[in-house]
Amino acid sequence: MHLMHRNLKLLSQCLLPNTALYSMRCFMTKSSGTDQMEYLNSALEGKVIDWPELKSKILNIQGILNEKNVDAVILKTMVRSRKLDLALSYSDYLKNSKTVLSIGVTNGILNLYHQKARMNPLLESEREFILKTYEELYDKYKVLDYTTADSLLHALCAINEWKKALRVLEDFKISSTPSHSAYSTLIGTLFKCNKDKEALDIVRRSLADLRPLQHYAYKQWIEYYQRKYKSKGTILKNLDKICSHISANFTVITKETADEIKNTYVSLGWKADYSKIIHDSGQCTSCDTYLNCLKISDEEFKLLQNDVKNKLIVGSDLFLKTSPKELSAFLKFVESTAPYDIVLDALNIAYAVRRGSHAQKMSLLKTVVDHFDRKNKRILLLGRKHMLTWHRKTLEYLTRRTCSFFTEDISQDDPFFLTAAILSGPHTDIVSKDLLRGHRFILKDEQLKQIFQRWQWQHQWKVFTNRNTVVQPPLQYTPCAQKNKDGWHLPYEKINTEDKGYLHDGIPDYDSWLCLKSKLVR
């Protein structure tokens, strides 16, 4: 049996072309769905393909692809691998067939036309397909599912049908949040069609849904101002609005967008350089100016403090995941011991010693406590109860020099130490390496999120361990896009995160800043 299998294999290698050989090998080895995809990818390397034969061979291989899904998968595979000419050929084959297109195939063709339109105008027949699909989908379904709405919106934008795309956007809101790409594609299309008021309205909605703009939206926004205005001064005045948007939302733009902004300003007579910001001082290495510290006003801090108090009164389990008894004990403790100068996230600090023993973790906590104790700071140490079993002697040393509170092990400690710090007052600092994304997320108001981000930058100390323990103080400046009398400093991301969208929660890379300077200012 083994010899016959070997001889059959040798014979097939002599007589069959590669695709047929692969099909036979898959059949003989009882292949899985992976074999179907491997065969498809292999076949797509050819230039001329017999589509009925391709489908037949794929379906003759054992796997998850069948008559119902094979067409949609073939289309999706070709679009993903940017084989658009082949995908267009296959879509024509499907449209000319007598079978009714499935919703998966329809979405695949819509996605294909969106991709094609980024490089070449669509044919009239392709435009008609999109419009016909729009009418048929709404006649049949009334409200579209997320995937179909996303595909249709992108295709409508490809032919500048922005009014219909706005209708589709509303269907997103019924079931879920529109994607980064959906928002930015629609915003870019509105600017492209000179509908700036509508575009800016969608910009506001995208930010409310935590969907920062992608490059296409910025590109079309910039080109809109260049197209609308002839005077360099007027263009620059409006470009300032884009930079202000980036600054107000603590946006870290992509490198592609930074290139677009840089080239635009240079064309208008400005000096534009990629630069670095010195970590300790906030100084730009290109123009030698310093980023400012955007201090939180008393009114802003009160907004943040009131938000914390309101959440405690409501008892939202999103804010403090704890029992009413523990919450009551914690609030009484804070009321009787605050204000503090510094609040320590004890567990976070201890685990800076990643693989160390409990004694080593407690030793690090002792180093940090001593650092602030020497400065005569009033210290609150917040930990979890299982830490009470760690190195009793050091624990007693720490509790003598701090106010200390240990939460139940099932409780989340981040909200506790943030609550203690914010209730303590505007001058209280925190020590933690955590980026605190979770807390920022539950601040529903966008203004509060921005206030919290600035508060965090100005009040968060961090502990690093290498050969020596380093207790790093808060930044003396605010690391977001800023304007001064000469121009702008904009942070950008070297790595392109366009495909997944990007919301920056930490500190921008110090090596990735765009320095824009007016040559008219001395």
Coordinates of N, CA and C in Angstrom, one line a residue, residues 266-472:
V266 N 5.9 73.6 4.0 CA 7.1 74.0 3.2 C 6.7 74.7 2.0
S267 N 5.6 74.2 1.3 CA 5.2 74.8 0.1 C 4.6 76.2 0.3
L268 N 4.3 76.5 1.5 CA 3.8 77.8 1.9 C 4.9 78.7 2.5
G269 N 6.1 78.3 2.4 CA 7.3 79.1 2.8 C 7.7 78.9 4.2
W270 N 7.2 77.9 4.9 CA 7.6 77.7 6.3 C 8.8 76.7 6.4
K271 N 9.4 76.7 7.5 CA 10.5 75.8 7.8 C 9.9 74.6 8.5
A272 N 10.1 73.4 8.1 CA 9.6 72.2 8.7 C 10.6 71.1 8.8
D273 N 10.8 70.6 10.0 CA 11.9 69.6 10.3 C 11.3 68.5 11.2
Y274 N 11.8 67.3 11.0 CA 11.5 66.3 12.0 C 12.6 66.4 13.1
S275 N 12.1 66.3 14.3 CA 12.9 66.7 15.4 C 12.7 65.7 16.6
K276 N 13.4 66.0 17.7 CA 13.3 65.3 18.9 C 13.0 66.2 20.1
I277 N 12.3 65.7 21.1 CA 12.1 66.5 22.3 C 12.9 65.9 23.4
I278 N 13.7 66.7 24.1 CA 14.6 66.2 25.2 C 13.7 65.8 26.3
H279 N 13.8 64.6 26.8 CA 12.8 64.0 27.8 C 12.8 64.9 29.1
D280 N 13.9 65.2 29.6 CA 13.9 65.9 30.9 C 13.4 67.3 30.9
S281 N 13.7 68.0 29.8 CA 13.4 69.4 29.7 C 12.2 69.8 28.8
G282 N 11.9 69.0 27.8 CA 10.9 69.3 26.9 C 11.4 70.3 25.8
Q283 N 12.7 70.3 25.6 CA 13.3 71.2 24.6 C 13.3 70.5 23.2
C284 N 13.0 71.3 22.2 CA 13.1 70.8 20.8 C 14.5 70.9 20.3
T285 N 15.0 69.8 19.8 CA 16.4 69.8 19.3 C 16.6 70.6 18.0
S286 N 15.5 70.9 17.3 CA 15.5 71.6 16.0 C 15.6 73.1 16.2
C287 N 14.6 73.6 17.0 CA 14.5 75.1 17.2 C 14.9 75.6 18.5
D288 N 15.2 74.7 19.5 CA 15.7 75.0 20.8 C 14.6 75.6 21.7
T289 N 13.4 75.7 21.3 CA 12.3 76.2 22.2 C 11.8 75.0 23.0
Y290 N 11.1 75.4 24.1 CA 10.6 74.4 25.0 C 9.1 74.2 24.9
L291 N 8.6 73.0 25.1 CA 7.2 72.7 25.2 C 6.7 73.3 26.6
N292 N 5.5 73.8 26.6 CA 5.0 74.4 27.8 C 4.3 73.3 28.7
C293 N 4.1 73.6 30.0 CA 3.3 72.8 30.8 C 1.9 73.4 30.9
L294 N 1.0 72.7 30.4 CA -0.4 73.2 30.3 C -1.1 72.9 31.7
K295 N -0.9 73.7 32.6 CA -1.4 73.5 34.0 C -2.9 73.4 34.1
I296 N -3.4 72.5 35.0 CA -4.8 72.4 35.2 C -5.3 73.5 36.1
S297 N -6.3 74.2 35.7 CA -6.9 75.3 36.5 C -7.6 74.7 37.7
D298 N -7.9 75.5 38.7 CA -8.7 75.1 39.9 C -10.1 74.6 39.4
E299 N -10.7 75.3 38.5 CA -12.0 74.9 38.0 C -12.0 73.5 37.3
E300 N -10.9 73.3 36.5 CA -10.8 72.0 35.8 C -10.6 70.9 36.8
F301 N -9.8 71.1 37.9 CA -9.6 70.1 38.9 C -10.9 69.8 39.6
K302 N -11.7 70.8 39.9 CA -12.9 70.6 40.6 C -13.9 69.7 39.8
L303 N -13.8 69.9 38.4 CA -14.7 69.1 37.6 C -14.2 67.6 37.7
L304 N -12.9 67.3 37.7 CA -12.4 66.0 37.9 C -12.8 65.4 39.3
Q305 N -12.6 66.2 40.3 CA -12.9 65.8 41.6 C -14.4 65.5 41.8
N306 N -15.2 66.4 41.3 CA -16.7 66.1 41.4 C -17.1 64.9 40.7
D307 N -16.4 64.6 39.5 CA -16.8 63.4 38.8 C -16.5 62.1 39.7
V308 N -15.3 62.2 40.4 CA -15.0 61.1 41.3 C -16.0 60.9 42.4
K309 N -16.4 62.1 43.0 CA -17.4 62.0 44.1 C -18.7 61.5 43.6
N310 N -19.1 62.0 42.5 CA -20.4 61.5 41.9 C -20.5 60.0 41.7
K311 N -19.4 59.5 41.1 CA -19.3 58.1 40.9 C -19.4 57.3 42.2
L312 N -18.8 57.8 43.2 CA -18.8 57.1 44.5 C -20.2 57.1 45.1
I313 N -20.9 58.2 44.9 CA -22.2 58.3 45.5 C -23.2 57.4 44.7
V314 N -23.0 57.4 43.4 CA -23.9 56.5 42.6 C -23.5 55.0 42.9
G315 N -22.2 54.8 43.3 CA -21.8 53.4 43.6 C -21.5 52.6 42.3
S316 N -21.1 53.2 41.2 CA -20.9 52.5 40.0 C -19.8 51.4 40.2
D317 N -20.2 50.2 39.8 CA -19.2 49.1 39.9 C -18.1 49.2 38.8
L318 N -18.3 50.1 37.9 CA -17.3 50.4 36.9 C -16.1 51.2 37.5
F319 N -16.5 51.9 38.6 CA -15.5 52.8 39.1 C -14.7 52.1 40.2
L320 N -15.3 51.6 41.3 CA -14.7 50.9 42.3 C -15.3 49.5 42.5
K321 N -14.7 48.5 42.0 CA -15.2 47.2 42.1 C -14.9 46.6 43.5
T322 N -15.9 46.9 44.4 CA -15.6 46.5 45.8 C -17.0 46.3 46.5
S323 N -17.0 45.8 47.7 CA -18.2 45.7 48.5 C -18.5 47.0 49.1
P324 N -19.8 47.3 49.4 CA -20.2 48.5 50.1 C -19.5 48.7 51.4
K325 N -19.2 47.6 52.1 CA -18.5 47.7 53.4 C -17.1 48.2 53.2
E326 N -16.4 47.6 52.2 CA -15.0 48.1 52.0 C -15.0 49.5 51.5
L327 N -15.9 49.9 50.6 CA -16.0 51.2 50.1 C -16.2 52.2 51.3
S328 N -17.1 51.9 52.2 CA -17.3 52.8 53.3 C -16.1 52.9 54.2
A329 N -15.4 51.8 54.4 CA -14.2 51.8 55.2 C -13.1 52.7 54.6
F330 N -13.0 52.5 53.2 CA -12.0 53.3 52.5 C -12.3 54.8 52.5
L331 N -13.5 55.2 52.3 CA -13.9 56.6 52.4 C -13.6 57.2 53.7
K332 N -14.0 56.5 54.8 CA -13.7 57.0 56.2 C -12.2 57.1 56.4
F333 N -11.4 56.2 55.9 CA -10.0 56.2 56.0 C -9.4 57.5 55.3
V334 N -9.9 57.7 54.1 CA -9.4 58.9 53.4 C -9.8 60.2 54.1
E335 N -11.0 60.2 54.5 CA -11.5 61.4 55.2 C -10.7 61.7 56.4
S336 N -10.3 60.7 57.1 CA -9.5 60.9 58.4 C -8.0 61.1 58.2
T337 N -7.5 60.7 57.1 CA -6.0 60.7 56.9 C -5.5 61.7 55.9
A338 N -6.4 62.1 54.9 CA -6.0 63.0 53.9 C -5.8 64.4 54.5
P339 N -5.1 65.4 53.8 CA -4.5 65.2 52.5 C -3.1 64.5 52.5
Y340 N -2.7 64.0 51.3 CA -1.4 63.4 51.2 C -0.6 64.2 50.2
D341 N 0.7 64.0 50.3 CA 1.6 64.6 49.2 C 1.8 63.6 48.1
I342 N 1.8 62.3 48.5 CA 2.1 61.3 47.5 C 1.3 60.1 47.8
V343 N 0.7 59.4 46.7 CA 0.0 58.1 46.9 C 0.7 57.1 46.1
L344 N 1.0 56.0 46.8 CA 1.8 54.9 46.1 C 0.9 53.7 45.7
D345 N 1.0 53.3 44.5 CA 0.3 52.1 44.0 C 1.3 51.0 44.4
A346 N 1.2 50.4 45.6 CA 2.2 49.5 46.1 C 2.4 48.3 45.3
L347 N 1.3 47.6 44.8 CA 1.5 46.4 44.1 C 2.2 46.7 42.7
N348 N 1.8 47.8 42.1 CA 2.4 48.1 40.8 C 3.9 48.4 41.0
I349 N 4.3 49.1 42.0 CA 5.7 49.4 42.3 C 6.5 48.1 42.6
A350 N 5.9 47.3 43.5 CA 6.5 46.0 43.9 C 6.9 45.1 42.7
Y351 N 6.0 45.1 41.7 CA 6.2 44.2 40.6 C 7.1 44.8 39.5
A352 N 7.7 46.0 39.8 CA 8.8 46.4 39.0 C 10.0 45.5 39.1
V353 N 10.0 44.7 40.2 CA 11.0 43.6 40.4 C 10.3 42.4 39.9
R354 N 10.4 42.1 38.6 CA 9.5 41.1 37.9 C 9.6 39.7 38.5
R355 N 10.8 39.2 38.6 CA 11.0 37.8 39.1 C 11.6 37.8 40.5
G356 N 11.5 38.9 41.2 CA 12.1 38.9 42.5 C 11.3 38.2 43.6
S357 N 11.9 38.0 44.7 CA 11.2 37.4 45.8 C 10.3 38.4 46.5
H358 N 9.5 38.0 47.4 CA 8.7 38.9 48.2 C 9.5 39.9 48.9
A359 N 10.6 39.4 49.5 CA 11.6 40.3 50.2 C 12.2 41.4 49.3
Q360 N 12.5 41.0 48.1 CA 13.0 42.0 47.1 C 12.0 43.0 46.7
K361 N 10.7 42.6 46.6 CA 9.7 43.5 46.2 C 9.4 44.5 47.4
M362 N 9.4 44.0 48.6 CA 9.2 44.9 49.7 C 10.4 45.8 49.9
S363 N 11.6 45.3 49.5 CA 12.8 46.2 49.6 C 12.7 47.4 48.6
L364 N 12.1 47.1 47.4 CA 11.9 48.2 46.5 C 10.9 49.2 47.0
L365 N 9.8 48.7 47.6 CA 8.8 49.6 48.2 C 9.5 50.5 49.3
K366 N 10.4 49.9 50.1 CA 11.1 50.6 51.1 C 11.9 51.7 50.5
T367 N 12.6 51.4 49.4 CA 13.4 52.4 48.7 C 12.6 53.6 48.3
V368 N 11.4 53.3 47.7 CA 10.5 54.4 47.2 C 10.0 55.2 48.4
V369 N 9.5 54.5 49.5 CA 9.0 55.2 50.6 C 10.1 56.1 51.2
D370 N 11.3 55.6 51.3 CA 12.4 56.4 51.9 C 12.7 57.6 51.0
H371 N 12.6 57.5 49.7 CA 12.8 58.6 48.8 C 11.9 59.8 49.1
F372 N 10.6 59.5 49.4 CA 9.7 60.6 49.7 C 9.7 61.0 51.2
D373 N 10.1 60.0 52.0 CA 10.2 60.3 53.5 C 11.3 61.3 53.8
R374 N 12.4 61.2 53.0 CA 13.5 62.1 53.2 C 13.1 63.5 52.8
K375 N 12.1 63.6 51.9 CA 11.6 64.9 51.5 C 10.4 65.4 52.4
N376 N 10.2 64.7 53.5 CA 9.2 65.0 54.5 C 7.8 65.1 53.8
K377 N 7.5 64.1 52.9 CA 6.2 64.0 52.3 C 5.3 63.2 53.1
R378 N 4.0 63.5 53.1 CA 3.0 62.7 53.7 C 2.6 61.6 52.7
I379 N 2.8 60.4 53.0 CA 2.6 59.3 52.1 C 1.5 58.4 52.4
L380 N 0.7 58.1 51.4 CA -0.3 57.0 51.5 C 0.1 55.8 50.7
L381 N 0.2 54.7 51.3 CA 0.6 53.4 50.6 C -0.7 52.6 50.5
L382 N -1.1 52.3 49.2 CA -2.3 51.5 49.0 C -1.8 50.2 48.3
G383 N -2.2 49.1 49.0 CA -1.8 47.7 48.5 C -3.0 46.8 48.6
R384 N -2.7 45.5 48.4 CA -3.7 44.5 48.5 C -3.4 43.6 49.7
K385 N -4.4 42.9 50.3 CA -4.2 42.2 51.5 C -3.2 41.1 51.5
H386 N -3.1 40.5 50.3 CA -2.1 39.3 50.2 C -0.7 39.8 50.5
M387 N -0.5 41.1 50.3 CA 0.9 41.7 50.5 C 1.2 41.7 52.0
L388 N 0.2 41.6 52.9 CA 0.4 41.6 54.3 C 1.3 40.4 54.8
T389 N 1.3 39.4 53.9 CA 2.1 38.2 54.2 C 3.6 38.3 53.8
W390 N 3.9 39.4 53.1 CA 5.2 39.6 52.6 C 6.2 40.1 53.6
H391 N 7.2 39.5 53.9 CA 8.4 40.1 54.7 C 7.9 41.0 55.8
R392 N 7.4 40.4 56.9 CA 6.8 41.2 58.0 C 7.6 42.3 58.5
K393 N 8.9 42.2 58.6 CA 9.8 43.2 59.2 C 9.7 44.5 58.3
T394 N 9.9 44.3 57.0 CA 9.8 45.5 56.1 C 8.5 46.1 56.1
L395 N 7.4 45.3 56.1 CA 6.0 45.8 56.2 C 5.8 46.7 57.4
E396 N 6.3 46.3 58.5 CA 6.1 47.1 59.7 C 6.9 48.4 59.6
Y397 N 8.0 48.4 58.9 CA 8.8 49.6 58.7 C 8.0 50.5 57.8
L398 N 7.4 50.0 56.8 CA 6.6 50.8 55.8 C 5.4 51.5 56.5
T399 N 4.7 50.7 57.3 CA 3.4 51.2 57.9 C 3.7 52.2 58.9
R400 N 4.9 52.2 59.5 CA 5.3 53.3 60.5 C 5.5 54.6 59.8
R401 N 5.9 54.6 58.6 CA 6.3 55.8 57.9 C 5.2 56.3 56.9
T402 N 4.1 55.6 56.8 CA 3.1 55.9 55.8 C 1.7 55.8 56.4
C403 N 0.7 56.4 55.8 CA -0.6 55.9 56.0 C -0.8 54.7 55.1
S404 N -1.5 53.7 55.5 CA -1.6 52.5 54.6 C -3.0 51.9 54.7
F405 N -3.4 51.5 53.5 CA -4.7 50.8 53.3 C -4.5 49.7 52.4
F406 N -5.0 48.5 52.8 CA -4.9 47.3 51.9 C -6.3 46.8 51.5
T407 N -6.6 46.8 50.2 CA -7.9 46.4 49.7 C -7.9 44.8 49.6
E408 N -9.2 44.3 49.5 CA -9.4 42.9 49.3 C -8.7 42.5 47.9
D409 N -8.2 41.3 47.9 CA -7.4 40.8 46.7 C -8.3 40.8 45.4
I410 N -9.6 40.7 45.6 CA -10.4 40.7 44.4 C -10.8 42.2 43.9
S411 N -10.4 43.1 44.7 CA -10.7 44.5 44.3 C -9.7 45.0 43.3
Q412 N -10.1 46.0 42.5 CA -9.2 46.7 41.6 C -8.5 47.8 42.3
D413 N -7.2 47.8 42.4 CA -6.5 48.8 43.2 C -6.3 50.2 42.4
D414 N -6.3 50.2 41.1 CA -6.1 51.4 40.4 C -7.1 52.5 40.8
P415 N -8.4 52.2 40.7 CA -9.4 53.2 41.1 C -9.2 53.7 42.5
F416 N -8.8 52.8 43.4 CA -8.6 53.2 44.8 C -7.5 54.3 45.0
F417 N -6.4 54.0 44.4 CA -5.3 55.0 44.6 C -5.5 56.3 43.8
L418 N -6.2 56.2 42.7 CA -6.6 57.4 41.9 C -7.6 58.2 42.7
T419 N -8.6 57.5 43.3 CA -9.6 58.2 44.1 C -9.0 58.9 45.3
A420 N -8.1 58.2 46.0 CA -7.5 58.8 47.2 C -6.7 60.1 46.8
A421 N -6.0 60.0 45.6 CA -5.2 61.1 45.2 C -6.0 62.3 44.8
I422 N -7.1 62.0 44.0 CA -7.9 63.1 43.5 C -8.8 63.7 44.7
L423 N -9.3 62.9 45.6 CA -10.0 63.5 46.7 C -9.1 64.2 47.6
S424 N -7.8 63.9 47.7 CA -6.8 64.5 48.6 C -6.6 66.0 48.2
G425 N -6.7 66.3 46.9 CA -6.5 67.7 46.4 C -5.6 67.8 45.2
P426 N -5.5 69.1 44.7 CA -4.8 69.3 43.4 C -3.3 69.2 43.5
H427 N -2.7 69.1 44.7 CA -1.3 69.1 44.9 C -0.7 67.6 45.1
T428 N -1.6 66.7 45.2 CA -1.2 65.3 45.5 C -0.7 64.6 44.2
D429 N 0.4 63.9 44.4 CA 1.0 63.1 43.3 C 0.8 61.7 43.5
I430 N 1.0 60.9 42.4 CA 0.8 59.4 42.5 C 2.1 58.8 42.0
V431 N 2.3 57.5 42.4 CA 3.5 56.7 41.9 C 3.0 55.4 41.3
S432 N 3.1 55.3 40.0 CA 2.7 54.0 39.3 C 3.3 54.1 37.9
K433 N 3.6 52.9 37.4 CA 4.0 52.8 36.0 C 2.8 52.6 35.0
D434 N 1.7 52.3 35.6 CA 0.5 52.0 34.8 C 0.1 53.2 34.0
L435 N -0.3 53.0 32.7 CA -0.8 54.1 31.9 C -2.2 54.5 32.2
L436 N -2.9 53.8 33.1 CA -4.2 54.1 33.6 C -5.3 54.3 32.5
R437 N -5.2 53.5 31.5 CA -6.1 53.5 30.4 C -7.6 53.2 30.9
G438 N -7.7 52.3 31.8 CA -9.0 51.9 32.2 C -9.8 53.0 32.9
H439 N -9.1 53.8 33.7 CA -9.8 54.9 34.4 C -10.1 56.0 33.4
R440 N -9.3 56.3 32.4 CA -9.6 57.3 31.4 C -10.8 56.8 30.6
F441 N -10.9 55.5 30.4 CA -12.0 55.0 29.5 C -13.3 55.3 30.2
I442 N -13.4 55.2 31.5 CA -14.7 55.3 32.1 C -15.1 56.8 32.3
L443 N -14.2 57.7 32.0 CA -14.6 59.1 32.0 C -15.3 59.4 30.7
K444 N -16.6 59.4 30.7 CA -17.4 59.5 29.5 C -17.3 60.8 28.8
D445 N -17.1 61.9 29.6 CA -17.0 63.2 29.0 C -15.6 63.5 28.4
E446 N -15.6 63.9 27.2 CA -14.3 64.1 26.5 C -13.4 65.2 27.2
Q447 N -14.0 66.2 27.7 CA -13.3 67.2 28.4 C -12.6 66.7 29.7
L448 N -13.3 65.8 30.4 CA -12.8 65.2 31.6 C -11.6 64.3 31.2
K449 N -11.7 63.6 30.1 CA -10.6 62.7 29.7 C -9.3 63.5 29.4
Q450 N -9.5 64.7 28.8 CA -8.3 65.5 28.5 C -7.8 66.1 29.8
I451 N -8.7 66.5 30.7 CA -8.2 67.0 32.0 C -7.4 65.9 32.8
F452 N -8.0 64.7 32.8 CA -7.3 63.6 33.5 C -6.0 63.3 32.9
Q453 N -5.9 63.3 31.5 CA -4.6 63.1 30.9 C -3.6 64.1 31.3
R454 N -3.9 65.4 31.3 CA -3.0 66.4 31.8 C -2.6 66.2 33.2
W455 N -3.6 65.9 34.0 CA -3.4 65.7 35.5 C -2.4 64.5 35.6
Q456 N -2.6 63.5 34.9 CA -1.7 62.3 35.0 C -0.3 62.7 34.6
W457 N -0.1 63.4 33.5 CA 1.3 63.8 33.1 C 2.0 64.7 34.1
Q458 N 1.2 65.5 34.8 CA 1.8 66.5 35.7 C 1.9 65.9 37.1
H459 N 1.3 64.8 37.4 CA 1.4 64.3 38.8 C 1.9 62.8 39.0
Q460 N 2.2 62.2 37.9 CA 2.6 60.7 38.0 C 4.1 60.5 38.0
W461 N 4.6 60.0 39.1 CA 6.0 59.5 39.2 C 6.0 58.1 38.8
K462 N 7.2 57.6 38.3 CA 7.3 56.3 37.9 C 8.6 55.7 38.4
V463 N 8.6 54.4 38.7 CA 9.8 53.7 39.3 C 10.3 52.7 38.3
F464 N 11.6 52.8 38.0 CA 12.3 51.9 37.1 C 13.5 51.2 37.8
T465 N 13.6 50.0 37.5 CA 14.7 49.2 38.1 C 15.6 48.6 37.0
N466 N 16.9 48.8 37.1 CA 17.9 48.2 36.3 C 19.0 47.8 37.2
R467 N 20.1 48.5 37.1 CA 21.2 48.3 38.1 C 20.8 49.0 39.4
N468 N 20.2 50.2 39.2 CA 19.8 51.0 40.3 C 18.3 51.3 40.2
T469 N 17.7 51.7 41.3 CA 16.3 52.1 41.3 C 16.2 53.6 41.0
V470 N 15.4 53.9 40.0 CA 15.2 55.3 39.6 C 13.8 55.7 39.9
V471 N 13.6 56.7 40.7 CA 12.3 57.3 40.9 C 12.1 58.5 40.0
Q472 N 11.4 58.4 38.9 CA 11.3 59.4 37.9 C 10.2 60.4 38.2

